[in-house]
Each structure stands twice: as C-alpha cells, then as structure tokens.
XYZ file of C-alpha atoms in Angstrom:
570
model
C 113.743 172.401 170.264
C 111.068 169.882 170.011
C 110.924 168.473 166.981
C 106.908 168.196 164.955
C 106.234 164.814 164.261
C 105.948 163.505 160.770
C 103.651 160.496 161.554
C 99.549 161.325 162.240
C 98.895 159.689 165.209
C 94.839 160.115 165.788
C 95.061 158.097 168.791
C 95.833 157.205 172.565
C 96.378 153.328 172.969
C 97.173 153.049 176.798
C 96.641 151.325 180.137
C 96.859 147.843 178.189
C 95.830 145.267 180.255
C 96.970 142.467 181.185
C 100.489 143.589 181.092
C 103.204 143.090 183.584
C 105.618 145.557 183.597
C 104.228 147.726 180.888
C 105.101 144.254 178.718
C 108.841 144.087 180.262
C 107.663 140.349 180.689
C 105.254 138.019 178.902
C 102.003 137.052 180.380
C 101.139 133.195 180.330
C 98.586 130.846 179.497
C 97.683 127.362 178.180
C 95.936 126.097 174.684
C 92.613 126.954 174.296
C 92.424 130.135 176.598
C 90.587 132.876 176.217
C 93.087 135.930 176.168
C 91.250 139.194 177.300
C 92.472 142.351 176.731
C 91.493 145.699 177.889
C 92.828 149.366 177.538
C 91.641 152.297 177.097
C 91.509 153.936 173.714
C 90.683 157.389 172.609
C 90.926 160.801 170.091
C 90.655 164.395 170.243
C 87.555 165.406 168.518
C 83.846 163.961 167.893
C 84.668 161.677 165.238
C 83.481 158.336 165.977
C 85.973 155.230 166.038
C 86.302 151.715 166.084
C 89.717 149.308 167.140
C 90.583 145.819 166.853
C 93.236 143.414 168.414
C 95.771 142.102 165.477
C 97.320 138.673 166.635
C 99.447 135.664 165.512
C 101.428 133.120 166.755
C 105.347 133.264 165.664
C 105.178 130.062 163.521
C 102.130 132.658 160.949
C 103.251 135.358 159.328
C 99.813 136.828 158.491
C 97.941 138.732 161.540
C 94.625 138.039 162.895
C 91.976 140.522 163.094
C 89.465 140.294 166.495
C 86.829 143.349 167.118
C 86.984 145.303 170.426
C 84.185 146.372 171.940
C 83.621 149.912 174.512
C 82.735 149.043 177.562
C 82.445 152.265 179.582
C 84.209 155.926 179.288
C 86.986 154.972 177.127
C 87.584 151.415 178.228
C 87.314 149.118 175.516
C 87.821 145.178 175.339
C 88.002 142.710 173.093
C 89.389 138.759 173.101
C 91.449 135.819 170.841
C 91.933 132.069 171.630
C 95.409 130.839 171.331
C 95.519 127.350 170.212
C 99.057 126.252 170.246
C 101.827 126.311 172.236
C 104.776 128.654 171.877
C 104.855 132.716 171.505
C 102.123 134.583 169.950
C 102.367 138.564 168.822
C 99.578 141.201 169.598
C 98.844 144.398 169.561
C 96.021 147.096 169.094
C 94.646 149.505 166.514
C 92.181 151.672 166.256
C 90.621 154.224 163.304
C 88.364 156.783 162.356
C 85.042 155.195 160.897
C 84.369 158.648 159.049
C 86.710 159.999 157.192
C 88.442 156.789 156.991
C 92.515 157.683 158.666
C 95.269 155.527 158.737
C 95.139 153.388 162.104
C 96.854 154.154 164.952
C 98.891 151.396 166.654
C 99.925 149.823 170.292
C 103.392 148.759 170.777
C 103.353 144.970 170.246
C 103.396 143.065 172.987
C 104.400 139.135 173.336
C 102.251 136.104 175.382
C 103.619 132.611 176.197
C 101.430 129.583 175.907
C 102.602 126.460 177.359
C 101.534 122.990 177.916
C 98.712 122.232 179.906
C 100.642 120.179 182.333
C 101.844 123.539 182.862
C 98.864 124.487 185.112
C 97.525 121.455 186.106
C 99.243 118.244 187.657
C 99.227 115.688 190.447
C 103.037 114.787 191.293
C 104.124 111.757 193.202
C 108.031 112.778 194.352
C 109.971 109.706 194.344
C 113.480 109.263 195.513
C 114.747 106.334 193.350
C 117.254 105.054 195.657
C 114.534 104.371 198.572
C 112.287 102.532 196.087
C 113.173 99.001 197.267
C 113.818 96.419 200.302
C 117.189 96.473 200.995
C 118.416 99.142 203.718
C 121.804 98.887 203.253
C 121.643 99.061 198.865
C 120.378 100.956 196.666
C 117.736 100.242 194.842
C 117.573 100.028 190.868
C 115.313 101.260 187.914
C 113.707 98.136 187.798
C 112.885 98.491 191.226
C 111.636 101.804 190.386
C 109.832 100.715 187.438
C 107.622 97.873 189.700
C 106.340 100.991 191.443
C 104.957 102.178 188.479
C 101.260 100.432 189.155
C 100.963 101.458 193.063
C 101.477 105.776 192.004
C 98.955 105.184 188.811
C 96.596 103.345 191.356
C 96.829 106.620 193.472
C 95.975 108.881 190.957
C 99.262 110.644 190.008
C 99.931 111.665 186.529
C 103.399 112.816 187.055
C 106.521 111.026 188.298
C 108.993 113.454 189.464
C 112.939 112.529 190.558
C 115.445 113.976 192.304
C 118.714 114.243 191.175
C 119.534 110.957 189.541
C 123.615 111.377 188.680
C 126.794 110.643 190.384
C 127.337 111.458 193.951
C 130.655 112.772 194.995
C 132.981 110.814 197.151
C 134.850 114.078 199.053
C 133.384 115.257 201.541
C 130.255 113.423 201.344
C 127.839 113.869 203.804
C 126.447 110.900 206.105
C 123.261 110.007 207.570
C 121.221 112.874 208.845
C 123.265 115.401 207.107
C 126.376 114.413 209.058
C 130.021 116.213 208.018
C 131.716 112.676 207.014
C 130.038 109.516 205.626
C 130.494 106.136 206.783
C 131.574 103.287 204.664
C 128.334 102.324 202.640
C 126.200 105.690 202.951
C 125.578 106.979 199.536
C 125.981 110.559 199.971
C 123.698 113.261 198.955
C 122.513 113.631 195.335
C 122.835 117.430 194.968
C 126.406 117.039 195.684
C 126.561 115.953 191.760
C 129.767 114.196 190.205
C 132.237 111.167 190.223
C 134.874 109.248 188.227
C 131.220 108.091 186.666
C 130.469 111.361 185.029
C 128.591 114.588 186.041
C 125.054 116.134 184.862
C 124.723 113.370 181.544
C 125.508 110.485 183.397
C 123.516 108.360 185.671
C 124.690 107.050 189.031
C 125.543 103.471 188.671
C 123.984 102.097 191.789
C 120.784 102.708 190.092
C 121.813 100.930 186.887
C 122.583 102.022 183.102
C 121.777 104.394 181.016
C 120.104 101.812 179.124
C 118.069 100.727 182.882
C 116.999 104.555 182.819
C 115.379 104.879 178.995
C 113.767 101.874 179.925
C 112.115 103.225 182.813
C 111.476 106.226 181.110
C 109.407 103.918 178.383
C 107.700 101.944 181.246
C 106.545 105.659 182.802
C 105.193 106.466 179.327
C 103.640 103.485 178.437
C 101.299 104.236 181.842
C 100.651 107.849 180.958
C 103.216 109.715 183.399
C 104.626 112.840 182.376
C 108.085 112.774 184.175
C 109.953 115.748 186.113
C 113.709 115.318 186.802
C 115.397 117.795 189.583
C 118.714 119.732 188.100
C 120.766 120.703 190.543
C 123.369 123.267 189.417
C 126.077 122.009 191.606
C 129.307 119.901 191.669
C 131.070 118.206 193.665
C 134.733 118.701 193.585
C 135.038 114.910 192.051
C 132.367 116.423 189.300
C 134.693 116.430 186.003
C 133.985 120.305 185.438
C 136.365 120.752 188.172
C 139.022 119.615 186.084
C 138.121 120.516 182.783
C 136.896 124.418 183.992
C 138.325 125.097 186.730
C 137.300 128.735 185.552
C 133.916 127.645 185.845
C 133.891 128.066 189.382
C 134.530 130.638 192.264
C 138.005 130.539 194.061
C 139.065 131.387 197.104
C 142.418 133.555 197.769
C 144.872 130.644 197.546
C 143.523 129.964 194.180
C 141.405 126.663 195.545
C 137.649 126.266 194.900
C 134.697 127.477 197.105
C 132.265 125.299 198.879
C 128.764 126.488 198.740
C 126.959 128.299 201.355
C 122.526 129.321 201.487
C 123.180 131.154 205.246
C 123.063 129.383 207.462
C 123.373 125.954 205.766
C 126.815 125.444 204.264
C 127.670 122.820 201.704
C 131.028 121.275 201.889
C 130.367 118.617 199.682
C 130.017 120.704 196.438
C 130.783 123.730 194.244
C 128.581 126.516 193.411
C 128.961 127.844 189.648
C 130.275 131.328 189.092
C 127.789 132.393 186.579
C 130.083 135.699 185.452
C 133.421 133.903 185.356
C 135.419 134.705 182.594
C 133.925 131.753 180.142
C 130.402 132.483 181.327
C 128.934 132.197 178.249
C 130.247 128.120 177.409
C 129.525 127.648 180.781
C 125.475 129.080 180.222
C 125.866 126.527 176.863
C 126.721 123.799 178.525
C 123.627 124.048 181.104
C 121.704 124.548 178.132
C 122.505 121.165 176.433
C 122.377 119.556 179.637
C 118.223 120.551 179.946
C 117.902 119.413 176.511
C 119.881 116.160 176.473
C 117.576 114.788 179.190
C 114.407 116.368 177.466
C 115.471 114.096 174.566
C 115.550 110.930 176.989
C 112.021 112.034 177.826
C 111.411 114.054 180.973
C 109.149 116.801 180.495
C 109.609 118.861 182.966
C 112.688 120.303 185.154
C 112.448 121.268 188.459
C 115.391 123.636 188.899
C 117.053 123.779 192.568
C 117.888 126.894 194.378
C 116.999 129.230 191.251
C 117.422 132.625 193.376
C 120.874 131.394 193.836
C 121.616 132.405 189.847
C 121.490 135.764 188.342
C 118.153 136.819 186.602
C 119.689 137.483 183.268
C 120.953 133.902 183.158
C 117.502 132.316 183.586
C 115.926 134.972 181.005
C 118.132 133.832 178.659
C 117.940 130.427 178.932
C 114.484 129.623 179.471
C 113.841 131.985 176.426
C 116.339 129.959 174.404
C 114.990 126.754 175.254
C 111.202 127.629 174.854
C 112.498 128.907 171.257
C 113.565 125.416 170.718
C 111.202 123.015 172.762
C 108.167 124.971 173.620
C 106.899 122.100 175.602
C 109.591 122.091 178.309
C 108.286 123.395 181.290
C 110.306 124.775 184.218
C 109.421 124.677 188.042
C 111.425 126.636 190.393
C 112.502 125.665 193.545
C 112.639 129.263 195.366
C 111.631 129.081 198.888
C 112.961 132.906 199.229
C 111.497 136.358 199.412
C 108.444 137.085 197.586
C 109.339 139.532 195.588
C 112.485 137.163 194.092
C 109.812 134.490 193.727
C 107.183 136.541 191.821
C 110.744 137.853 189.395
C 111.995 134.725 188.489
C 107.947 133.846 187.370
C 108.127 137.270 185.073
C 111.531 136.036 183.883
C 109.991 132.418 182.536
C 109.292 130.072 185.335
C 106.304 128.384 184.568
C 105.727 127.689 188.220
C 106.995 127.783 191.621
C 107.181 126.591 194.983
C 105.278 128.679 197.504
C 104.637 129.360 201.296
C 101.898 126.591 201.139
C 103.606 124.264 203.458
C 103.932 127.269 206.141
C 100.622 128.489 206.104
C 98.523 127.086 209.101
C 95.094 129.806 209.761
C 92.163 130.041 207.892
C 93.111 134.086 207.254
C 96.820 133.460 206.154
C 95.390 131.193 203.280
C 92.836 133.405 202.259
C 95.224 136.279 202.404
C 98.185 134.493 200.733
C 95.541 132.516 198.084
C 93.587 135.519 196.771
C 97.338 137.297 196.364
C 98.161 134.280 193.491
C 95.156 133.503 191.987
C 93.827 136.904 191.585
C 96.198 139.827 191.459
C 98.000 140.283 188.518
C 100.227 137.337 190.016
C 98.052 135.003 187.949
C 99.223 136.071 184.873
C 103.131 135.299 185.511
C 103.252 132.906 188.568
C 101.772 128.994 188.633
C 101.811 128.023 192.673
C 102.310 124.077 193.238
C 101.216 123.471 196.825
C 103.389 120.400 198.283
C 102.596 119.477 201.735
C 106.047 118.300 202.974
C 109.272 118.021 200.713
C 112.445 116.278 201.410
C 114.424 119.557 203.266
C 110.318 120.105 204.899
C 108.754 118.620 207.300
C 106.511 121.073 209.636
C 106.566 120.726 213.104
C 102.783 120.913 213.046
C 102.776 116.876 210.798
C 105.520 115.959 213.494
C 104.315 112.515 215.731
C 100.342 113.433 214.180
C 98.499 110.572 212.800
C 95.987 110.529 209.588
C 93.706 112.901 210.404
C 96.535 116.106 210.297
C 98.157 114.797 207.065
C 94.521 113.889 205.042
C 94.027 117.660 206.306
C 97.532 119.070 204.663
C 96.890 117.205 201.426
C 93.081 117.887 201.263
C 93.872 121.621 201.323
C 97.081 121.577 199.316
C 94.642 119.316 196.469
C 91.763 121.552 196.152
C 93.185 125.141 196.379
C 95.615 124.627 193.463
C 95.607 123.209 190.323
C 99.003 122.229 190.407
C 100.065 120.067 194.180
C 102.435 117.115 195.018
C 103.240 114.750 197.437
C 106.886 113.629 198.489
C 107.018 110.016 198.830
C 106.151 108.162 202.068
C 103.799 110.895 202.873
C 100.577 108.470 202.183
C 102.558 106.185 204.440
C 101.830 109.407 207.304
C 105.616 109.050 208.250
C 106.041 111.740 211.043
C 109.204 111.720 212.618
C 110.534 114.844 212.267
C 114.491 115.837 212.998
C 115.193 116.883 216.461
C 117.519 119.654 214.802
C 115.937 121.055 211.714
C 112.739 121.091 209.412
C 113.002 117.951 208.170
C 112.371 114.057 208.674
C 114.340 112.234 210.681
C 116.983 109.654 208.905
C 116.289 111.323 206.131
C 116.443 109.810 202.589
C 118.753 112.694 201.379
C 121.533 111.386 203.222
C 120.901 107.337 203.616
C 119.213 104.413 202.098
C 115.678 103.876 202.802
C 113.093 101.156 202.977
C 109.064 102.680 202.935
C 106.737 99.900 204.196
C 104.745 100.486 200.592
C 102.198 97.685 201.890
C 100.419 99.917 204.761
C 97.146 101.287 204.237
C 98.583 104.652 205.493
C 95.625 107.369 204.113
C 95.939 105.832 200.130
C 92.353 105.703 199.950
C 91.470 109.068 200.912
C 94.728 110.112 198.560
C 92.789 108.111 195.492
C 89.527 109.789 196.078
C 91.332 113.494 196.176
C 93.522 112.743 193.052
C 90.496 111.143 190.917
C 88.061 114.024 191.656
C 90.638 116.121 190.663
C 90.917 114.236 186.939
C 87.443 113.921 186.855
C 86.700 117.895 187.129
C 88.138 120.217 184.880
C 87.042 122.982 187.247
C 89.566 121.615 189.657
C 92.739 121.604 186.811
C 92.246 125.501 186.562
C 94.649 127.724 188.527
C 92.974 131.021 189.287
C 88.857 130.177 189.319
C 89.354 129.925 192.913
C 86.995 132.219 195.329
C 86.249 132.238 198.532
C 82.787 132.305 200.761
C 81.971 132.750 204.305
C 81.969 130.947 207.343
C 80.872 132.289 210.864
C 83.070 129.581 212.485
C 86.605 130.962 212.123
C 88.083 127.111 211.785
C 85.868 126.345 208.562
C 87.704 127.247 205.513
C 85.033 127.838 202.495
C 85.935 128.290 199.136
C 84.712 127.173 195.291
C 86.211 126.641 191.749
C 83.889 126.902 188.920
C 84.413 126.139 184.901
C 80.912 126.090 182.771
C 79.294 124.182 184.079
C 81.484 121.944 186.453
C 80.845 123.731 189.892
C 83.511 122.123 192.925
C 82.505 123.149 196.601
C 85.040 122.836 199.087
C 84.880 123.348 203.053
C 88.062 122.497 205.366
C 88.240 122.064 209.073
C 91.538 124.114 209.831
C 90.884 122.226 213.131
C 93.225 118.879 213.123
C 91.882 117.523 216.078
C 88.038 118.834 216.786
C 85.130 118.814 215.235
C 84.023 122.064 213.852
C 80.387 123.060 212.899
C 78.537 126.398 212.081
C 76.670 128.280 209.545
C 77.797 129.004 205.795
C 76.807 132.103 203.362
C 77.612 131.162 199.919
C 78.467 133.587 197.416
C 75.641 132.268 194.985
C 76.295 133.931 191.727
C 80.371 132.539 192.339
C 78.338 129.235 191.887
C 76.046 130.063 188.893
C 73.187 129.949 191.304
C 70.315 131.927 191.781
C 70.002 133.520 195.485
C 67.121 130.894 196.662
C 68.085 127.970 194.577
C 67.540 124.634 195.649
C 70.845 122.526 194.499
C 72.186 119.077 195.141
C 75.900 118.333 196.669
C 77.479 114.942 196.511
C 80.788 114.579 198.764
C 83.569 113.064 196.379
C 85.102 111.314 199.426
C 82.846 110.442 201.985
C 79.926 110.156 199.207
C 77.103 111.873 201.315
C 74.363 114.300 199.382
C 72.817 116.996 200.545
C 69.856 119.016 199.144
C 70.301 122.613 199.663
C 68.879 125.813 199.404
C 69.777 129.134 199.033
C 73.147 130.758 200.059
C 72.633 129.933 204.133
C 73.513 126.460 205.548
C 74.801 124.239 208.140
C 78.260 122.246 208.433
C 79.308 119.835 210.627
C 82.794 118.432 209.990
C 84.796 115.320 212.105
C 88.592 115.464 211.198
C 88.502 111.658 212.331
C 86.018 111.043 209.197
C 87.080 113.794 206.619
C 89.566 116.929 206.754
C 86.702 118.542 204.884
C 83.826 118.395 202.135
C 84.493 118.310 199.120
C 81.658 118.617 196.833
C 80.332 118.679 193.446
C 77.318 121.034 192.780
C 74.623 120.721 190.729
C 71.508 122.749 190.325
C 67.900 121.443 190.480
C-alpha cells in the first residue's frame, strides 16, 4: 500500500543540467568559471514561482544564494563563479511567490574545481637519462638542470619525467626492447626497483636525492610546473616483492606473475593485484607514494596504464588525495577504448591521453574534436594532444622532414588547450622501428645523446608555444568551433574568449600546397556578416584585411603547416 507522504513537495526539480550520470560523477572546472546550470522546474496549478541556485564551497558552511531566470516552457537557468579550488556543493530551490510555501529542493549535487594548469599547459617530455653527451652513461640532474634555459627558450611551462627510480636488474630488457640486456644498458624505467629502493627512491645513475630537490628548485626558480610519470609496477628486485609478496598475483607454483597488455608482455616486472588479500595497505601505500613526491614538488602525475586498475581503486584515491591536496592534478595514460577513457575522466582524471596522434583526415578531427570539446565530454574529460610519445611514433612522421612534423605540432598546439612534445621531436628525429610504433634505438631501452645544437623546427616551436601564452583564448579547452572550407585538405577552425579572437587554418596536405575558398562562421568570431577585420599570422607575421565571411587561402607546407591568426575587428 503506498504510503501518503508527509512532506509538501510543490515542485518538480528535474533534467538538471550539466550532470553526468544524473550526478553519479562530478563535473569539472577551473577558478574563475562561470558554472551554468539549467533544468527545468515546475508546479501544478497557476500560482506563480520563482527558484534560485544555493551554493558553497566545502571549506563555508553558509550557502550562497544566485537567482534563476525562465528561459522558455519550463526551462529555467541561472549561474555562480567558483573562485577556489577544491569541491563546491549546489543545488536548487524553488517557491511559491504568493502564498509564500516552504521551498522545494534538488538533490545536491557536487563540482570539482582544479588548478588551471589543469586545462591549459605546454609540456616538454624529457627523459633524464638522454639529457647529456655521453652514449654509453647516464646522464645526471645537473645535466638535466643545464637544460633548463633551452625548454624555457621554447616556450614550455611544464617539465614532465618519466619514471625516475630504480631499474631492475632481472630480466632487464636491452636495446630496442630486446629479452636480455647487455653489460652497460640501463634497462627500462617502468620495470621499477633495485637493492636502491623502489617508488621513494631515485635511481643512482642520475644522482641523490639531494641532486633531485635541487633540480626540482632550479625548475621552480624558472617557472616550470613539473609532471613525474608513476608507474604502478615492480620489478621482481623491487623490495615489495619481499616485503608483500601478497601484494602481487601468483602463478600455480606459488611464484609471481610477469605482466602482460596483449600482445606486449613484460617479463621484467610485476603487475599489482589490486584485490589481494591486504588490498587496502597496499591502496595506502600508493597513496603516500603520490604524496611523498608532491611534497618534493611535482605537481602533477601522469599515471601509466590506468585501465589496467580497477575503477573503484582510482575513485577512491584520487578522491582521497584531492581531499587532501586539491592542487594535485592527475593525467591518465589510457590509450584504450573510448568508453574506458571517458570512465576513468568521470571517476577523477583531470585529463587524458587521446586518439590525437592517430588521427590523419580533415573529417576524423572534426568528428573526433567536436565529440570532446562539445558533448557533454567537456564537462568530465581534459584531452592533451601529444604528437609522438616514447611507445609512438606514426608511420606517417617516419623518414619525413620539417614540414610533416611543424604540421603534427601546429595542429596538436591550436586544437587543445592542453598538448606536449616528447623530447627530440624539435630535433624532427624520424627513424621509426622496423617492428613496432615506435623510434628506432629507442631511449626506453638505451642511453641516448640528442644533438640539442640543431636548428631542427625550434623556431616555428617558439612562435606556436608563445602565441599560445600570449592568448588566453588559446588556454581554453572547449571554445573550439569549426568553419568551412571547399578544399577538403584545409582544416578551418576558431577559439574565441571576449575579446581575444584566434583563427586557425591547417593544410592536412604534408607535402602540397593547398588553396581554396573559406566561409567563416561570423557570429563564432563576434563579427558582423560584412565586416571588414584585420588578421596578423603569429608565425609567418603576414596581415590580411578581410571582409565578410567569404575568402581566399593559399597555404605552402614548405613555409607554414597553416595560419594561424589573431583577429581583430575594424
């Protein structure tokens, strides 16, 4: 028997919007943001009504009051600013004007506002082994550290490194991924662990602790935010092994498994079992391991193979963390199925990988951009675009000279916020692995010497990276839009904040010239339909006067990959 409610409830509160998963999962965004919300609100009866939006960060313990306003047949909308970072509280009321009722309220629903450098970056991936002159030793933090003036000179604002800890002796793995190392090759750093230490420690060859925290000053002193790679692995020298042997999974005769990704296998470390019977100490100890090194100063963690790790592990410890040190920010490192990607985002990734690096037409990257930067994708999932990583290296970069890889970073520069660039890249080092997707001799496996001194495409590199701090409309994630082009190989597509208004057109063409006719979306642009407006290219420096949404493009991949303009009305 149903039972008659003891509560007056005037009102329906529903559809609210934004909201993933009916609020299963927090949307995200970044001090000073403008938080819309929308649902649609309504009573039986004629009586007329009014509602509000009730907010406050978790630090207050006082709500704040914002009107809504009705837009159209029930839809009403209304808007706050969050200010600092951390989780903020909202929800919705609404009440009769006449007679005066009791309000009616929305479940509350939770946001997450995070750093800036949360949206917007410019990374410069460095493999600190490979930062010196010596092919046969590693190189050291101090090495490292004299590097410090070429990135800033670049443009980069974040330093990020990969796994910087012991490297397991068994099984290590030789040049060019090879089953058994030679005498002298330093093994792979995701095979973590040593009689050195594990995750806390740092690997010797590059110096001390003491080498590290001074590096880590030097970085800060020159404005880098830094980003350190975790990878959740051990070798079976990795002192874990000994000390929780629980910690891992076995095989029948009771000995530890190697890791396997199909078809790669890893015989030079341990995967963790994340449900072994001393999960949670083992979930503790990955914990402290994020925040030790967020105490020696690295900002943010890039976290390998995250679709590797159960879902309820990473809600719980991002969560925890944020709790803690709302300024950490997580990137994860999940080349995998979409819809895995787009969870671990809900679950508190701040960003992610993408398919950047294996889109190549014109219609895949309009397809694949307007799917993160305007579906309700936006709200959960930050895209960094990297060209080429250390396990990538397209065949399509493979034996090409500057013109294909100022192309790759143009594009991967000026349709997100967020983009990177793996060391050597600016070098245009393009010999790619006769057996897999990545460079050839690869760093991951060997010591390295990068000829730093060529001119390699730096310049063009500088001129992306400083129009990209000099424009705020180019450090926001999902103003992008895109306009048309007759000619299928011109990419055309705009980013606009106020009054900062950034104009991009690609050749998708490497190796031709490409020319035709383009119909700007005017109003995109804050234009009028037959404006006349000015465009200055940030790298070639050529101006144009222009009018109206109709004109003509002619684009030489052996001058520029593309235009990329700032507009400004007359």
């Amino acid at each position: 028997m149903a039972i008659i409610p003891t509560k007056k409830e005037n009102f329906v509160i529903e559809n609210i919007r934004p909201s993933i998963e009916g609020g299963r999962f927090m949307i995200k965004r970044e001090p000073g943001d403008k938080v819309t919300i929308q649902a649609d609100i309504f009573r039986h009866s004629h009586e007329k009504y009014d509602a509000a939006i009730l907010y406050k960060h978790s630090s207050q313990k006082k709500w704040k009051e914002v009107p809504m306003k009705l837009i159209e047949n029930d839809l009403w909308e209304g808007y706050f600013i969050v200010q600092n970072i951390g989780f903020y509280e909202y929800k919705i009321i609404a009440w009769t004007i006449a007679p005066e009722d009791v309000p009616t309220e929305s479940p509350v629903m939770k946001l997450r506002v995070d750093p800036k450098y949360a949206r917007t970056g410019t990374w410069y991936e460095m493999w600190p082994k490979s930062q010196g002159q010596d092919p046969k030793a590693s190189a050291t933090w101090k090495d490292c550290e004299n590097r410090l003036d070429y990135i800033d000179d670049l443009g980069f604002d974040t330093i990020y490194l990969v796994p910087i800890h012991p490297i397991g002796v068994t099984n290590r793995k030789g040049a060019n991924n090879a089953l058994k190392a030679k005498k002298g090759e330093p093994g792979c750093p995701y095979a973590v662990g040593n009689s050195f230490g594990g995750h806390y420690a740092i690997d010797p060859e590059l110096g001390s602790m003491e080498d590290f925290e001074h590096f880590v000053k030097a970085c800060k002193n020159k404005g880098f935010r830094l980003a350190l790679d975790i990878a959740l692995n051990c070798s079976p020298d990795h002192p874990y092994v000994k000390e929780h042997p629980e910690w891992f999974f076995h095989e029948p005769d009771g000995s530890i498994k190697f890791a396997e990704n199909p078809p790669k296998k890893y015989e030079d470390i341990y995967p963790f079992d994340y449900y072994n019977e001393n999960f949670q100490a083992l979930w503790e100890e990955i914990r402290d391991i994020i925040l030790f090194w967020a105490d020696k100063g690295i900002d943010i963690f890039r976290i390998d193979n995250p679709h590797t790790k159960p879902f309820p592990f990473w809600e719980w410890l991002i969560s925890d963390i944020k709790e803690k040190r709302p300024e950490i920010v997580f990137l994860a490192e999940a080349f995998t199925r979409p819809k895995i990607m787009h969870r671990l985002g809900k679950l508190g990734f701040d960003m992610s990988y993408t398919y950047f690096t294996w889109r190549s037409e014109k219609w895949e990257f309009e397809e694949y951009l307007k799917e993160l930067t305007q579906s309700d994708a936006k709200e959960y999932m930050r895209g960094i675009f990297f060209p080429t990583t250390p396990d990538i290296f397209p065949t399509y970069l493979a034996d090409q000279g500057p013109a294909a890889f100022k192309q790759r970073y143009f594009l991967a520069a000026t349709l997100s916020s967020l983009t990177g660039m793996y060391n050597g890249y600016e070098l245009c080092e393009n010999i790619k692995s006769p057996i897999k997707e990545e460079l050839h001799d690869s760093e991951k496996y060997q010591y390295k010497v990068h000829q730093w001194h060529e001119p390699g495409i730096k310049d063009f590199i500088r001129r992306v990276n400083l129009a990209r701090e000099a424009h705020p409309a180019m450090q926001e994630y999902d103003n992008l839009r895109f306009h048309y082009a007759e000619n299928t190989n011109l990419m055309v597509y705009s980013k606009k904040l106020e009054k900062d208004v950034i104009l991009c057109i690609a050749n998708m063409d490497m190796h031709h010239a490409q020319e035709g006719t383009i119909a700007l979306n005017m109003q995109e642009l804050g234009l009028s339909e037959d404006a006349f407006f000015f465009v200055k290219d940030l790298i070639t420096d050529e101006s144009f006067v222009w009018r109206g949404s109709q004109n003509f493009v002619r684009l030489d991949p052996n001058k520029a990959p593309g235009h990329l303009f700032v507009v400004k009305a007359i």
